[in-house]
Coordinates of C-alpha atoms in Angstrom, one line a residue:
Chain W
X210 CA -282.6 252.9 65.9
X211 CA -279.2 251.4 65.7
X212 CA -279.9 248.5 68.1
X213 CA -283.2 247.8 66.3
X214 CA -281.3 247.6 63.0
X215 CA -278.8 245.2 64.5
X216 CA -281.6 242.9 65.8
X217 CA -283.8 243.1 62.8
X218 CA -281.3 242.9 59.9
X219 CA -280.3 239.3 60.4
X220 CA -283.8 238.3 61.4
X221 CA -285.4 239.7 58.2
X222 CA -282.9 237.9 56.0
X223 CA -283.8 234.4 57.2
X224 CA -286.4 232.6 55.1
X225 CA -287.5 229.0 54.9
X226 CA -285.8 228.6 51.5
X227 CA -282.5 230.3 52.2
X228 CA -280.9 233.5 53.3
X229 CA -281.8 236.8 51.6
X230 CA -279.8 239.4 53.4
X231 CA -279.6 241.6 50.4
X232 CA -283.3 242.1 50.3
X233 CA -283.7 243.1 54.0
X234 CA -282.9 246.7 53.2
X235 CA -286.1 247.0 51.2
X236 CA -288.1 246.0 54.3
X237 CA -285.9 248.2 56.5
X238 CA -286.7 251.3 54.4
X239 CA -290.4 250.7 55.0
X240 CA -289.9 250.2 58.7
X241 CA -287.8 253.3 59.0
X242 CA -290.3 255.3 56.9
X243 CA -293.2 254.1 59.1
X244 CA -291.3 255.0 62.3
X245 CA -290.4 258.4 60.9
X246 CA -294.0 259.2 60.0
X247 CA -295.1 258.2 63.5
X248 CA -292.4 260.3 65.1
X249 CA -293.3 263.3 63.0
X250 CA -296.9 262.9 63.9
X251 CA -296.1 262.6 67.6
X252 CA -293.9 265.7 67.5
X253 CA -296.6 267.7 65.7
X254 CA -299.1 266.5 68.2
X255 CA -296.9 267.5 71.1
X256 CA -296.4 270.9 69.5
X257 CA -300.1 271.4 69.2
X258 CA -300.1 271.6 65.4
X259 CA -302.6 268.7 65.0
X260 CA -305.4 270.3 66.9
X261 CA -307.4 270.8 63.8
X262 CA -307.6 267.0 63.6
X263 CA -307.5 266.0 67.3
X264 CA -310.1 268.4 68.5
X265 CA -313.0 267.3 66.3
X266 CA -312.0 263.7 66.9
X267 CA -312.1 264.2 70.7
X268 CA -315.4 266.0 70.4
X269 CA -316.8 263.1 68.4
X270 CA -315.4 260.7 71.0
X271 CA -317.0 262.5 73.9
X272 CA -320.3 262.7 72.0
X273 CA -320.2 259.0 71.3
X274 CA -319.5 258.3 75.0
X275 CA -322.3 260.6 76.1
X276 CA -324.7 258.8 73.7
X277 CA -323.5 255.5 75.0
X278 CA -324.1 256.6 78.5
X279 CA -327.6 257.8 77.7
X280 CA -328.9 255.0 75.5
X281 CA -330.4 252.1 77.4
X282 CA -328.3 249.0 77.7
X283 CA -330.8 246.6 76.3
X284 CA -331.1 248.7 73.1
X285 CA -327.3 248.6 72.6
X286 CA -327.3 244.8 73.3
X287 CA -330.2 244.3 70.9
X288 CA -328.4 246.2 68.1
X289 CA -325.2 244.3 68.7
X290 CA -327.0 241.0 68.7
X291 CA -328.9 241.9 65.5
X292 CA -325.6 242.8 63.8
X293 CA -324.1 239.5 65.0
X294 CA -327.1 237.5 63.7
X295 CA -327.0 239.3 60.4
X296 CA -323.3 238.9 60.0
X297 CA -323.1 235.5 58.3
X298 CA -325.7 236.5 55.7
X299 CA -323.6 239.4 54.6
X300 CA -320.2 237.7 54.5
X301 CA -318.3 235.0 52.7
X302 CA -317.2 231.7 54.0
X303 CA -313.8 233.2 54.9
X304 CA -315.4 236.0 56.9
X305 CA -317.6 233.5 58.7
X306 CA -314.5 231.4 59.6
X307 CA -312.7 234.4 61.1
X308 CA -315.9 235.3 63.0
X309 CA -316.1 231.8 64.5
X310 CA -312.5 232.1 65.6
X311 CA -313.2 235.4 67.2
X312 CA -316.2 234.1 69.1
X313 CA -314.3 231.0 70.3
X314 CA -311.6 233.3 71.7
X315 CA -314.2 235.6 73.2
X316 CA -315.4 232.6 75.3
X317 CA -311.8 231.8 76.2
X318 CA -310.9 235.4 76.9
X319 CA -313.9 235.9 79.1
X320 CA -313.2 232.7 81.0
X321 CA -309.6 233.7 81.6
X322 CA -310.8 237.1 82.5
X323 CA -312.6 235.6 85.6
X324 CA -309.3 234.2 86.8
X325 CA -306.9 237.0 85.8
X326 CA -309.1 240.1 85.6
X327 CA -311.5 239.6 88.4
X328 CA -309.7 237.4 90.9
X329 CA -306.2 238.7 90.0
X330 CA -304.5 235.2 89.7
X331 CA -302.1 235.0 86.9
X332 CA -302.8 231.8 85.0
X333 CA -300.4 230.8 82.3
X334 CA -301.9 227.3 81.7
X335 CA -305.5 228.3 80.9
X336 CA -305.5 226.5 77.6
X337 CA -305.4 223.2 79.4
X338 CA -309.1 223.6 80.2
X339 CA -309.8 224.3 76.5
X340 CA -308.1 221.0 75.8
X341 CA -310.0 219.1 78.5
X342 CA -313.3 220.4 77.0
X343 CA -312.2 219.5 73.4
X344 CA -311.1 216.0 74.4
X345 CA -314.2 215.4 76.5
X346 CA -316.4 215.9 73.5
X347 CA -314.0 214.1 71.2
X348 CA -313.9 211.0 73.3
X349 CA -317.6 211.0 74.2
X350 CA -318.4 211.4 70.5
X351 CA -316.3 208.7 69.0
X352 CA -316.7 206.1 71.8
X353 CA -320.2 206.6 73.0
X354 CA -321.8 208.5 70.2
X355 CA -322.8 211.3 72.5
X356 CA -324.5 214.3 70.9
X357 CA -322.7 217.6 71.0
X358 CA -325.5 219.2 73.1
X359 CA -325.2 216.5 75.7
X360 CA -321.5 216.7 75.8
X361 CA -321.4 220.4 76.2
X362 CA -322.4 220.3 79.9
X363 CA -320.2 217.3 80.4
X364 CA -317.2 219.3 79.0
X365 CA -318.0 222.2 81.3
X366 CA -318.2 219.9 84.3
X367 CA -315.0 218.0 83.5
X368 CA -313.1 221.2 82.8
X369 CA -314.3 222.6 86.2
X370 CA -313.2 219.4 87.8
X371 CA -309.8 219.8 86.1
X372 CA -309.7 223.4 87.4
X373 CA -310.3 222.2 90.9
X374 CA -307.7 219.5 90.6
X375 CA -305.1 222.0 89.3
X376 CA -306.3 224.8 91.7
X377 CA -306.3 222.8 94.9
X378 CA -302.6 222.4 95.2
X379 CA -301.5 225.6 93.4
X380 CA -303.8 228.2 94.9
X381 CA -301.8 228.2 98.2
X382 CA -299.2 230.2 96.2
X383 CA -299.4 233.8 95.3
X384 CA -298.1 236.0 92.5
X385 CA -295.2 234.9 90.4
X386 CA -295.0 231.4 92.0
X387 CA -298.6 230.8 91.0
X388 CA -297.9 231.9 87.5
X389 CA -295.0 229.4 87.2
X390 CA -296.9 226.5 88.7
X391 CA -299.9 227.1 86.4
X392 CA -297.5 227.2 83.5
X393 CA -296.3 223.8 84.6
X394 CA -299.8 222.3 85.0
X395 CA -300.8 223.6 81.5
X396 CA -297.8 221.7 80.1
X397 CA -298.7 218.6 82.1
X398 CA -302.1 218.4 80.6
X399 CA -300.7 218.8 77.1
X400 CA -298.1 216.1 77.8
X401 CA -300.8 213.7 79.1
X402 CA -302.8 214.3 75.9
X403 CA -299.7 213.7 73.9
X404 CA -298.6 210.5 75.6
X405 CA -301.6 208.6 76.8
X406 CA -301.8 206.7 73.6
X407 CA -304.6 204.3 74.5
X408 CA -307.0 207.1 75.5
X409 CA -306.1 210.1 73.3
X410 CA -304.3 208.5 70.4
X411 CA -301.3 210.7 71.3
X412 CA -299.9 213.2 68.8
X413 CA -302.0 211.6 66.0
X414 CA -305.1 213.1 67.5
X415 CA -308.7 211.9 67.3
X416 CA -310.5 211.8 64.0
X417 CA -314.1 211.3 63.2
X418 CA -315.7 213.6 65.8
X419 CA -319.3 214.3 64.9
X420 CA -320.5 217.9 64.2
X421 CA -323.3 219.3 66.3
X422 CA -326.7 218.0 65.2
X423 CA -329.9 219.9 65.0
X424 CA -333.6 219.1 64.3
X425 CA -335.1 221.3 61.7
X426 CA -338.7 221.3 60.5
X427 CA -339.1 219.7 57.1
X428 CA -341.9 221.5 55.4
X429 CA -341.9 219.4 52.3
X430 CA -343.0 216.4 54.2
X431 CA -345.6 218.0 56.4
X432 CA -344.5 218.9 59.9
X433 CA -341.9 216.3 60.5
X434 CA -338.5 217.1 61.9
X435 CA -335.4 216.3 60.0
X436 CA -332.0 215.7 61.7
X437 CA -329.1 217.6 60.1
X438 CA -325.4 218.0 60.9
X439 CA -324.3 221.5 61.4
X440 CA -321.1 221.5 59.4
X441 CA -321.1 224.7 57.3
X442 CA -319.5 227.7 58.8
X443 CA -322.7 229.6 58.7
X444 CA -324.4 227.1 60.9
X445 CA -321.5 226.6 63.2
X446 CA -321.4 230.4 63.6
X447 CA -324.8 230.4 65.2
X448 CA -323.8 227.6 67.6
X449 CA -320.7 229.5 68.9
X450 CA -322.6 232.8 68.8
X451 CA -325.1 231.2 71.3
X452 CA -322.2 230.0 73.5
X453 CA -320.5 233.4 73.4
X454 CA -323.7 235.2 74.3
X455 CA -324.3 232.8 77.2
X456 CA -320.7 233.4 78.3
X457 CA -321.0 237.2 78.1
X458 CA -324.2 237.1 80.1
X459 CA -323.0 234.7 82.7
X460 CA -319.7 236.5 83.3
X461 CA -321.5 239.8 83.5
X462 CA -323.9 238.6 86.0
X463 CA -321.3 236.8 88.1
X464 CA -319.3 240.0 88.1
X465 CA -322.1 242.0 89.6
X466 CA -323.0 239.5 92.3
X467 CA -321.6 238.9 95.7
X468 CA -319.3 236.3 94.2
X469 CA -317.9 238.8 91.7
X470 CA -317.4 241.4 94.4
X471 CA -315.5 238.9 96.5
X472 CA -313.3 238.0 93.6
X473 CA -312.4 241.6 93.1
X474 CA -311.8 242.0 96.8
X475 CA -309.3 239.1 96.6
X476 CA -307.6 240.8 93.7
X477 CA -307.3 244.1 95.5
X478 CA -306.1 242.8 98.9
X479 CA -306.3 239.1 99.6
X480 CA -305.6 239.4 103.4
X481 CA -308.1 242.1 103.8
X482 CA -310.7 240.1 101.9
X483 CA -310.2 237.1 104.1
X484 CA -310.5 239.3 107.2
X485 CA -313.7 240.8 105.8
X486 CA -315.4 237.4 105.6
X487 CA -314.4 236.1 102.2
X488 CA -313.4 232.5 102.2
X489 CA -310.5 233.3 99.9
X490 CA -309.4 229.7 99.2
X491 CA -312.8 228.6 98.2
X492 CA -313.5 231.6 96.1
X493 CA -310.1 231.4 94.3
X494 CA -310.9 227.8 93.6
X495 CA -314.3 228.8 92.4
X496 CA -312.8 231.4 90.0
X497 CA -310.5 228.7 88.6
X498 CA -313.4 226.3 88.2
X499 CA -315.7 229.0 86.6
X500 CA -313.0 230.1 84.2
X501 CA -312.4 226.5 83.3
X502 CA -316.1 225.9 82.6
X503 CA -316.1 228.6 79.8
X504 CA -312.8 227.3 78.5
X505 CA -314.2 223.8 78.4
X506 CA -317.4 224.9 76.6
X507 CA -315.3 226.6 74.0
X508 CA -313.1 223.5 73.7
X509 CA -316.1 221.3 73.1
X510 CA -317.2 223.6 70.3
X511 CA -313.7 223.6 68.9
X512 CA -313.6 219.8 68.7
X513 CA -317.1 219.8 67.0
X514 CA -316.0 222.4 64.5
X515 CA -312.7 220.9 63.5
X516 CA -314.0 217.3 63.9
X517 CA -310.4 216.5 64.8
X518 CA -308.4 217.3 68.0
X519 CA -304.7 216.9 68.6
X520 CA -302.5 218.1 71.5
X521 CA -300.9 220.6 69.1
X522 CA -303.8 222.9 69.5
X523 CA -303.2 223.3 73.2
X524 CA -299.7 224.7 73.5
X525 CA -298.4 227.3 75.8
X526 CA -298.5 229.8 72.9
X527 CA -302.3 229.6 72.9
X528 CA -302.4 230.3 76.6
X529 CA -300.2 233.3 76.0
X530 CA -302.4 234.5 73.2
X531 CA -305.5 234.4 75.3
X532 CA -303.8 236.2 78.1
X533 CA -302.5 238.8 75.7
X534 CA -306.1 239.4 74.5
X535 CA -307.3 239.9 78.1
X536 CA -304.5 242.2 79.0
X537 CA -304.6 244.2 75.8
X538 CA -308.3 244.6 76.0
X539 CA -308.5 245.6 79.6
X540 CA -308.3 243.3 82.6
X541 CA -311.7 242.7 84.2
X542 CA -313.7 244.5 81.4
X543 CA -316.1 242.5 79.2
X544 CA -316.2 244.9 76.3
X545 CA -312.4 245.3 76.7
X546 CA -311.8 241.5 76.3
X547 CA -314.0 241.4 73.2
X548 CA -312.1 244.3 71.7
X549 CA -308.8 242.6 72.6
X550 CA -309.9 239.4 70.8
X551 CA -310.9 241.4 67.8
X552 CA -307.6 243.2 67.8
X553 CA -305.5 240.0 68.0
X554 CA -307.6 237.7 65.8
X555 CA -309.3 240.0 63.2
X556 CA -306.6 242.6 62.7
X557 CA -303.9 240.1 61.8
X558 CA -306.4 238.8 59.1
X559 CA -306.7 242.3 57.8
X560 CA -302.9 242.6 57.5
X561 CA -302.6 239.3 55.7
X562 CA -300.9 241.1 52.8
X563 CA -297.9 241.7 55.0
X564 CA -297.5 237.9 55.1
X565 CA -294.4 237.0 56.9
X566 CA -293.9 240.4 58.5
X567 CA -297.3 240.1 60.1
X568 CA -295.9 239.0 63.4
X569 CA -293.5 242.0 63.3
X570 CA -296.3 244.4 62.8
X571 CA -298.3 242.5 65.5
X572 CA -295.5 242.8 68.0
X573 CA -294.9 246.5 67.3
X574 CA -298.7 247.2 67.6
X575 CA -298.8 245.5 70.9
X576 CA -295.9 247.4 72.3
X577 CA -297.3 250.6 71.1
X578 CA -300.7 249.8 72.7
X579 CA -299.2 249.0 76.0
X580 CA -297.3 252.3 76.0
X581 CA -300.3 254.4 74.9
X582 CA -303.0 252.6 76.7
X583 CA -301.5 250.6 79.5
X584 CA -304.8 249.7 81.1
X585 CA -306.2 248.2 78.0
X586 CA -308.3 249.2 75.0
X587 CA -311.5 249.5 77.1
X588 CA -310.4 249.6 80.8
X589 CA -312.8 248.2 83.3
X590 CA -315.0 250.9 84.8
X591 CA -314.0 251.4 88.3
X592 CA -315.9 254.4 89.3
X593 CA -319.3 256.1 89.1
X594 CA -322.3 253.9 89.3
X595 CA -320.4 250.7 88.4
X596 CA -322.1 248.5 90.9
X597 CA -325.5 249.8 90.1
X598 CA -325.4 248.8 86.4
X599 CA -328.1 246.4 85.6
Chain V
X128 CA -323.8 241.4 122.2
X129 CA -321.2 238.9 123.3
X130 CA -318.3 238.7 125.6
X131 CA -314.8 238.4 124.2
X132 CA -312.5 236.8 126.7
X133 CA -308.7 236.3 126.3
X134 CA -307.1 233.9 128.8
X135 CA -303.3 233.6 129.2
X136 CA -302.7 234.2 125.5
X137 CA -299.1 233.7 124.4
X138 CA -297.6 234.2 121.0
X139 CA -294.1 233.4 119.9
X140 CA -292.3 234.3 116.7
X141 CA -289.2 232.2 116.7
X142 CA -287.3 233.3 119.8
X143 CA -289.4 236.5 120.2
X144 CA -292.1 236.4 122.8
X145 CA -294.6 238.8 121.2
X146 CA -297.3 238.2 123.8
X147 CA -297.0 236.4 127.2
X148 CA -300.0 235.3 129.1
X149 CA -302.2 238.3 128.3
X150 CA -305.7 238.1 129.9
X151 CA -308.5 240.5 129.6
X152 CA -312.2 240.5 129.0
X153 CA -314.3 242.8 126.8
X154 CA -317.7 243.0 128.3
X155 CA -320.9 243.7 126.2
X156 CA -321.6 247.4 125.7
X157 CA -318.1 248.6 126.6
X158 CA -315.4 250.5 124.7
X159 CA -312.0 249.2 125.7
X160 CA -308.7 250.8 124.8
X161 CA -305.5 248.8 124.2
X162 CA -302.5 250.9 124.6
X163 CA -298.8 250.6 125.1
X164 CA -295.5 251.8 123.6
X165 CA -294.5 250.8 120.1
X166 CA -293.9 247.0 119.7
X167 CA -295.9 246.2 122.8
X168 CA -298.0 243.6 121.0
X169 CA -301.2 245.5 120.5
X170 CA -301.7 244.7 116.8
X171 CA -300.6 241.1 117.6
X172 CA -303.6 240.8 120.0
X173 CA -305.9 241.8 117.1
X174 CA -304.2 239.3 114.8
X175 CA -304.7 236.6 117.4
X176 CA -308.4 237.4 117.8
X177 CA -309.1 237.5 114.1
X178 CA -307.3 234.3 113.3
X179 CA -304.3 235.7 111.5
X180 CA -301.7 234.4 114.0
X181 CA -301.5 231.1 115.8
X182 CA -301.0 231.2 119.6
X183 CA -298.5 229.2 121.5
X184 CA -300.6 229.1 124.6
X185 CA -303.8 230.2 126.2
X186 CA -307.4 230.3 125.2
X187 CA -309.8 232.8 123.8
X188 CA -313.6 232.6 123.6
X189 CA -316.2 234.7 122.0
X190 CA -319.8 234.3 123.2
X191 CA -318.7 231.2 125.0
X192 CA -317.2 229.5 121.9
X193 CA -313.5 229.1 121.3
X194 CA -312.2 231.6 118.7
X195 CA -308.7 230.2 118.3
X196 CA -307.7 228.0 115.3
X197 CA -310.4 229.5 113.1
X198 CA -309.8 231.0 109.7
X199 CA -310.2 234.8 109.6
X200 CA -313.4 234.7 107.6
X201 CA -315.0 232.3 110.2
X202 CA -314.1 234.8 113.0
X203 CA -315.8 237.5 111.1
X204 CA -318.9 235.3 110.7
X205 CA -318.9 234.9 114.5
X206 CA -319.3 238.6 114.7
X207 CA -315.8 240.1 115.2
X208 CA -314.9 242.6 112.6
X209 CA -311.7 244.8 112.4
X210 CA -310.0 247.7 110.7
X211 CA -306.3 248.0 109.9
X212 CA -303.5 250.2 111.2
X213 CA -302.3 250.9 107.6
X214 CA -305.6 251.3 105.7
X215 CA -306.4 248.2 103.7
X216 CA -309.4 249.1 101.5
X217 CA -310.1 247.5 98.2
X218 CA -308.5 250.5 96.4
X219 CA -310.0 250.2 92.9
X220 CA -313.5 249.5 94.1
X221 CA -316.1 252.1 94.9
X222 CA -316.9 252.9 98.5
X223 CA -320.2 251.2 98.2
X224 CA -318.6 248.0 96.8
X225 CA -316.1 248.0 99.5
X226 CA -318.8 248.0 102.1
X227 CA -320.9 245.5 100.1
X228 CA -318.0 243.0 100.2
X229 CA -318.4 242.8 104.0
X230 CA -321.9 241.4 103.6
X231 CA -320.4 238.4 101.8
X232 CA -320.4 236.2 104.9
X233 CA -324.0 237.1 105.7
X234 CA -325.4 236.1 102.3
X235 CA -325.4 232.9 100.4
X236 CA -326.4 233.2 96.7
X237 CA -324.5 230.6 94.7
X238 CA -323.1 230.7 91.2
X239 CA -326.2 229.3 89.5
X240 CA -328.4 231.8 91.3
X241 CA -326.1 234.7 90.2
X242 CA -326.0 233.5 86.6
X243 CA -329.8 233.0 86.4
X244 CA -330.6 236.1 88.6
X245 CA -333.1 234.2 90.6
X246 CA -335.7 236.2 92.5
X247 CA -334.0 235.2 95.8
X248 CA -330.7 236.4 94.5
X249 CA -332.2 239.7 93.4
X250 CA -333.8 240.2 96.9
X251 CA -330.5 239.3 98.5
X252 CA -328.6 241.8 96.3
X253 CA -331.1 244.5 97.2
X254 CA -330.7 243.8 100.9
X255 CA -326.9 243.9 100.6
X256 CA -327.1 247.3 99.0
X257 CA -329.5 248.6 101.6
X258 CA -327.3 247.4 104.5
X259 CA -324.1 248.8 102.8
X260 CA -325.7 252.2 102.2
X261 CA -326.9 252.2 105.8
X262 CA -323.4 251.5 107.0
X263 CA -322.0 254.3 104.8
X264 CA -324.6 256.7 106.0
X265 CA -323.8 255.8 109.6
X266 CA -320.2 256.9 109.2
X267 CA -321.3 260.0 107.3
X268 CA -320.2 258.7 103.9
X269 CA -323.6 258.5 102.3
X270 CA -322.7 261.0 99.5
X271 CA -319.4 259.2 98.7
X272 CA -320.9 255.8 97.9
X273 CA -319.8 255.9 94.2
X274 CA -316.4 257.3 94.7
X275 CA -313.4 255.0 94.1
X276 CA -311.9 254.2 97.5
X277 CA -308.4 255.4 96.6
X278 CA -309.8 258.8 95.6
X279 CA -311.2 259.5 99.0
X280 CA -309.2 261.7 101.4
X281 CA -307.3 259.9 104.1
X282 CA -309.7 260.7 106.9
X283 CA -312.6 259.4 104.9
X284 CA -310.7 256.3 104.0
X285 CA -310.4 255.6 107.8
X286 CA -314.2 256.1 108.1
X287 CA -314.8 253.9 105.1
X288 CA -312.8 251.1 106.8
X289 CA -315.0 251.4 109.9
X290 CA -318.2 251.3 107.9
X291 CA -317.0 248.3 106.0
X292 CA -316.4 246.5 109.3
X293 CA -319.8 247.6 110.5
X294 CA -321.5 246.4 107.4
X295 CA -320.6 242.8 108.3
X296 CA -323.1 243.1 111.1
X297 CA -320.6 242.5 113.9
X298 CA -321.2 242.4 117.6
X299 CA -317.6 243.4 118.3
X300 CA -315.4 245.7 116.3
X301 CA -311.6 246.0 116.6
X302 CA -310.3 249.4 115.6
X303 CA -306.5 249.5 114.9
X304 CA -305.4 253.1 115.4
X305 CA -308.5 254.7 114.0
X306 CA -307.3 258.2 114.7
X307 CA -303.8 257.8 113.2
X308 CA -303.1 260.6 110.8
X309 CA -306.3 262.5 111.6
X310 CA -306.4 266.2 112.5
X311 CA -308.0 267.3 115.8
X312 CA -311.3 268.1 114.2
X313 CA -311.4 264.7 112.5
X314 CA -310.4 262.9 115.7
X315 CA -313.2 264.6 117.5
X316 CA -315.7 263.5 114.9
X317 CA -314.3 260.0 115.1
X318 CA -314.8 259.9 118.9
X319 CA -318.5 260.8 118.3
X320 CA -318.8 258.0 115.8
X321 CA -317.1 255.5 118.1
X322 CA -319.5 256.3 120.9
X323 CA -322.5 255.9 118.5
X324 CA -321.2 252.5 117.4
X325 CA -322.0 251.1 120.9
X326 CA -325.6 252.3 120.5
X327 CA -325.9 249.7 117.6
X328 CA -325.1 247.0 120.1
X329 CA -321.5 246.7 119.1
X330 CA -318.6 246.4 121.6
X331 CA -315.4 248.3 120.7
X332 CA -311.8 247.3 121.3
X333 CA -309.4 249.9 120.0
X334 CA -305.7 250.3 119.7
X335 CA -304.8 254.0 119.8
X336 CA -301.9 256.2 120.4
X337 CA -303.9 259.4 120.6
X338 CA -304.4 259.7 124.4
X339 CA -307.1 262.4 124.0
X340 CA -309.2 259.9 122.0
X341 CA -308.4 256.9 124.3
X342 CA -309.2 258.8 127.5
X343 CA -312.2 260.5 125.9
X344 CA -314.1 257.4 124.8
X345 CA -312.9 254.3 126.6
X346 CA -314.6 252.8 129.6
X347 CA -311.7 250.6 130.3
X348 CA -308.1 250.4 129.3
X349 CA -305.6 247.6 129.0
X350 CA -301.9 248.5 128.9
X351 CA -299.3 246.2 127.2
X352 CA -295.6 246.5 127.3
X353 CA -293.2 244.0 125.7
X354 CA -296.1 241.6 125.3
X355 CA -297.1 241.7 129.0
X356 CA -300.2 243.2 130.4
X357 CA -298.9 245.7 132.9
X358 CA -302.1 247.4 133.9
X359 CA -305.9 247.4 133.5
X360 CA -308.5 249.7 134.7
X361 CA -310.6 252.9 134.2
X362 CA -308.9 255.7 132.3
X363 CA -308.3 257.8 135.4
X364 CA -306.7 254.9 137.2
X365 CA -304.4 254.2 134.3
X366 CA -303.3 257.8 134.2
X367 CA -302.1 257.5 137.8
X368 CA -300.6 254.0 137.5
X369 CA -296.8 254.2 138.1
X370 CA -296.2 251.1 136.0
X371 CA -297.8 252.7 133.0
X372 CA -295.9 256.0 133.5
X373 CA -292.7 254.1 133.7
X374 CA -293.4 252.1 130.5
X375 CA -294.1 255.3 128.6
X376 CA -291.5 257.6 130.1
X377 CA -288.9 255.4 131.6
X378 CA -287.6 256.0 135.1

């Protein structure tokens, strides 16, 4: 605890409006108390004194798992979808905003999951594709007045093209080298957005992007259709829900196809995959491009929702966050990535009361997670009838 | 069935001459053994054939077409599959998935077809499964289809590698020390399997140190020493060849 104290004491005393070292002890007491409780619980658990709690919990867990295994997939999917559709009617504007955020990151996380989880390529510049998608819609919207729905495929295609451009020179590298080069390319994209004043308006960003439009039947005037702009969170929620469902379905189906198997083979042993007939270069490029597509779609939505884009939204920290979601949730696992996103977006919202110590709790929770469940919250199923799942 | 012909193949790593002017021909329907002391260049021959190494001289043809300068996945598509000396399975994938990967080069469903689950893609997936299960069954792994590869015992992992190679529908299969680490009973079973492979219309070229296996199944043997072919012939001829005895035992 000594070193922890040494590190934390000065950190906790620094605030925007001055130094408050005297107050840090009040925080410290809480940290120490929390650690002590965790330690006592861990010791009790090790000594077997907590069986009266852990046994029923375990029994419940295995029952839930058994029920999950028995119940048909479509039923679970329908229930989940019904809950997702009902959600905005039961929550406030704030809740809807958080949910939109969660869904955007689900798209991003699942896109990155193709590259990192399935193909095993560490990509530290993934957010660049999010940026490409966002700027594609932003520019098409303000210069050419393109509708959101038309720009969506354009954003996907351009992001895929960016993925190929970045992937072509970098994918000859493996492992750590690839990670560093992707980090560099991510920054290059951000710097281009930041400095190409004539196209992107630089750090000032682009204002006046149109929201997604929709035609709704207007019953008051007979059966005519009325054009509305989807600007309220409740409406935007359904747009991104559709995108997220499409992403989940597409990634799932890709995973259980010959392409997904080839990606996983590359992750497991690239040389063996090549020798077993997988064109590894082409498939790695494809994984990059496919990951970029979903990032680009999410980016277009982001631009439509904020109606403003600036390079600040596409920093390395964002890439790191998305990667953390994928790793925390479980590499290669779709439910895992969704859980990871919930853990990193929704939980910090729950802990808003901690305010400035939020990041401390966040870091601690992540460290604990990686110690307790190193393969993620919901590890990818790698056994049983995995390839038979429909 | 096709003929694999190597003609004066040389490979150089810096100053080391790994292979010098090796020539041999694998005829359709035969099982050929490639033997020699450690470091003789046996695995190098495999790496040349499968496109992993570049040659510094010579030519190699398969079914009349040149096989050199092609990427490994193209060589597999031509019909030459291989296994590895140190097992290289896709460890975290099930046995069935391992074998299904081998069908990659024989199928062609694209991204869009996979996302939309088009009827053609579904048919193709069904055929991949069928072929993969058949290949597993052939090597006696039918009941292990859903086991994770890394959980299989060593002997079965070797068999799984062979069924993965067979699932790519090859006409020639290169086995790199298939009996390494197997007990006598397992080796015997393996010999049976290798003989049965030829009944599928697949030629076999194998590197092996276990002489009982080599002499038991091979129709012809090529002996390498320090990258040079020192002998070639039927098993009984090889056993009597003084050059071979010298290479193995010294004089």
